[in-house]
Amino acid sequence: MEKVVFGAGCFWGVEAFFESIRGVEETKVGYSGGHVENPSYEEVKTGTTGHAEVIEIIYNPWKVSYEELVSKFFECHNPTTRNRQGIDIGTQYRSVIFFQNRQQFDIASSKKAELNEGSNKKIVTEISPLQPFYPAEDYHQKYFQKNNVVACGI
């Protein structure tokens, strides 16, 4: 199994989107990319911790490739809006791919460049080294399944 961490706005919708992809074995929502250890949702939502709402995906590379997941990432949100997805505004909702190695960096960068080519809207997705991932509180995990509600635009 391998791991990828993406930020694409409200993590509830991103988790629901990726759970339906063949080869995705496990998902967990949380926070990454900030300067506070083990932040709470209450802290992250202020936009002062530097964290993004993210999803950690454990996947089977024999069933789905990293490249396919990156393509799906760009499909599931608007990567041309800086620090915003729909009505959610702030750095915690930024579009970001956290890479673990040179191969992941190259694939993510290549896909971003490909999408920017011939487009009138610039892709603003950050591509950053993986930083500590802090799982969100239990009530955020599998939110749509637990609450049978759709609350995000993704």
Coordinates of C-alpha atoms in Angstrom, one line a residue:
M1 CA 0.0 0.0 0.0
E2 CA 1.0 3.6 -0.6
K3 CA -0.1 7.0 0.7
V4 CA -0.9 10.3 -0.7
V5 CA -2.1 13.5 1.0
F6 CA -4.3 16.1 -0.8
G7 CA -5.9 19.3 0.2
A8 CA -8.9 20.4 -2.0
G9 CA -11.2 22.4 0.2
C10 CA -13.7 21.0 2.7
F11 CA -12.3 17.6 3.6
W12 CA -15.7 16.0 4.0
G13 CA -16.4 16.2 0.3
V14 CA -12.9 15.3 -0.8
E15 CA -13.1 12.1 1.4
A16 CA -16.4 11.1 -0.1
F17 CA -15.1 11.6 -3.6
F18 CA -12.0 9.5 -3.2
E19 CA -13.7 6.7 -1.2
S20 CA -15.5 5.7 -4.4
I21 CA -12.4 5.2 -6.4
R22 CA -11.3 1.6 -7.1
G23 CA -8.0 0.9 -5.4
V24 CA -8.5 3.4 -2.6
E25 CA -8.3 1.2 0.5
E26 CA -8.6 3.7 3.3
T27 CA -9.1 7.5 3.8
K28 CA -8.7 9.7 6.8
V29 CA -9.3 13.5 7.0
G30 CA -7.0 15.8 8.9
Y31 CA -4.7 18.7 8.8
S32 CA -1.2 19.3 7.3
G33 CA 1.1 22.1 6.2
G34 CA 1.0 24.3 9.3
H35 CA 3.2 25.3 12.2
V36 CA 1.1 24.1 15.2
E37 CA 1.5 20.6 16.5
N38 CA -1.6 18.5 16.7
P39 CA -4.1 21.3 15.9
S40 CA -7.8 21.1 16.6
Y41 CA -10.5 21.9 14.1
E42 CA -11.3 25.0 16.1
E43 CA -7.7 26.2 15.7
V44 CA -7.4 25.3 12.0
K45 CA -10.7 26.9 11.0
T46 CA -9.4 30.3 12.1
G47 CA -6.8 30.2 9.4
T48 CA -4.0 31.1 11.8
T49 CA -2.2 27.7 12.1
G50 CA -1.1 27.4 8.5
H51 CA -2.7 24.0 8.1
A52 CA -4.9 22.9 5.2
E53 CA -7.8 20.6 5.5
V54 CA -6.5 17.5 3.9
I55 CA -7.3 13.8 3.2
E56 CA -4.8 11.0 3.6
I57 CA -5.4 8.3 1.1
I58 CA -4.0 4.7 1.5
Y59 CA -4.2 3.1 -1.9
N60 CA -3.2 -0.1 -3.7
P61 CA -0.8 0.9 -6.6
W62 CA -1.7 -2.3 -8.4
K63 CA -5.3 -1.1 -8.7
V64 CA -4.9 2.7 -9.1
S65 CA -1.8 4.7 -9.8
Y66 CA -0.5 7.8 -8.2
E67 CA -0.9 9.6 -11.5
E68 CA -4.6 8.5 -11.7
L69 CA -5.2 9.9 -8.2
V70 CA -3.5 13.2 -9.1
S71 CA -5.8 13.4 -12.1
K72 CA -8.8 12.7 -10.0
F73 CA -7.6 15.3 -7.5
F74 CA -7.7 18.0 -10.2
E75 CA -11.1 16.9 -11.2
C76 CA -12.7 17.0 -7.8
H77 CA -12.3 20.7 -7.1
N78 CA -11.4 24.1 -8.6
P79 CA -7.6 24.3 -8.6
T80 CA -7.7 27.8 -10.1
T81 CA -9.0 29.6 -7.0
R82 CA -6.4 30.5 -4.4
N83 CA -7.4 29.7 -0.8
R84 CA -11.0 29.1 -1.7
Q85 CA -13.4 26.3 -2.7
G86 CA -17.0 27.5 -3.2
I87 CA -18.2 29.3 -0.1
D88 CA -15.2 28.1 2.0
I89 CA -12.5 30.9 2.1
G90 CA -9.2 30.8 3.8
T91 CA -5.7 29.2 3.6
Q92 CA -7.1 26.1 5.3
Y93 CA -9.1 25.4 2.0
R94 CA -6.2 25.8 -0.3
S95 CA -5.5 23.4 -3.2
V96 CA -2.3 21.4 -2.3
I97 CA -0.6 18.2 -3.1
F98 CA 1.9 17.0 -0.5
F99 CA 4.5 14.8 -2.2
Q100 CA 6.7 12.2 -0.5
N101 CA 9.4 11.6 -3.1
R102 CA 10.9 12.9 -6.3
Q103 CA 8.6 10.7 -8.5
Q104 CA 5.5 12.1 -6.8
F105 CA 6.8 15.6 -7.2
D106 CA 7.5 15.1 -10.9
I107 CA 4.1 13.5 -11.6
A108 CA 2.2 16.3 -9.8
S109 CA 4.2 19.0 -11.4
S110 CA 3.8 17.5 -14.9
K111 CA 0.1 17.2 -14.5
K112 CA -0.2 20.8 -13.2
A113 CA 1.9 22.1 -16.2
E114 CA -0.2 20.1 -18.6
L115 CA -3.4 21.6 -17.2
N116 CA -1.9 25.1 -17.3
E117 CA -1.0 24.6 -21.0
G118 CA -3.7 26.1 -23.2
S119 CA -5.8 27.2 -20.3
N120 CA -6.9 30.8 -19.7
K121 CA -7.1 30.2 -15.9
K122 CA -3.9 29.4 -14.0
I123 CA -3.8 26.4 -11.7
V124 CA -2.7 27.7 -8.3
T125 CA -2.4 24.3 -6.6
E126 CA 0.7 24.2 -4.3
I127 CA 3.0 21.2 -4.6
S128 CA 4.8 20.8 -1.3
P129 CA 6.9 18.2 0.6
L130 CA 4.8 16.1 2.9
Q131 CA 4.6 17.6 6.4
P132 CA 3.1 15.9 9.5
F133 CA -0.4 14.8 9.1
Y134 CA -2.7 15.2 12.1
P135 CA -6.0 13.3 11.9
A136 CA -9.1 15.4 12.5
E137 CA -11.4 14.7 15.3
D138 CA -13.5 11.5 15.1
Y139 CA -16.7 13.4 14.3
H140 CA -15.1 14.6 11.0
Q141 CA -14.1 11.1 9.9
K142 CA -16.5 9.6 7.3
Y143 CA -18.7 12.6 7.9
F144 CA -21.1 12.0 5.0
Q145 CA -21.6 8.3 5.9
K146 CA -22.3 9.2 9.6
N147 CA -24.6 12.0 8.9
N148 CA -26.2 11.1 5.6
V149 CA -25.8 14.6 4.4
V150 CA -24.0 16.5 1.6
A151 CA -22.6 19.8 2.9
C152 CA -19.6 20.5 0.6
G153 CA -19.6 21.6 -3.0
I154 CA -17.3 18.7 -4.0

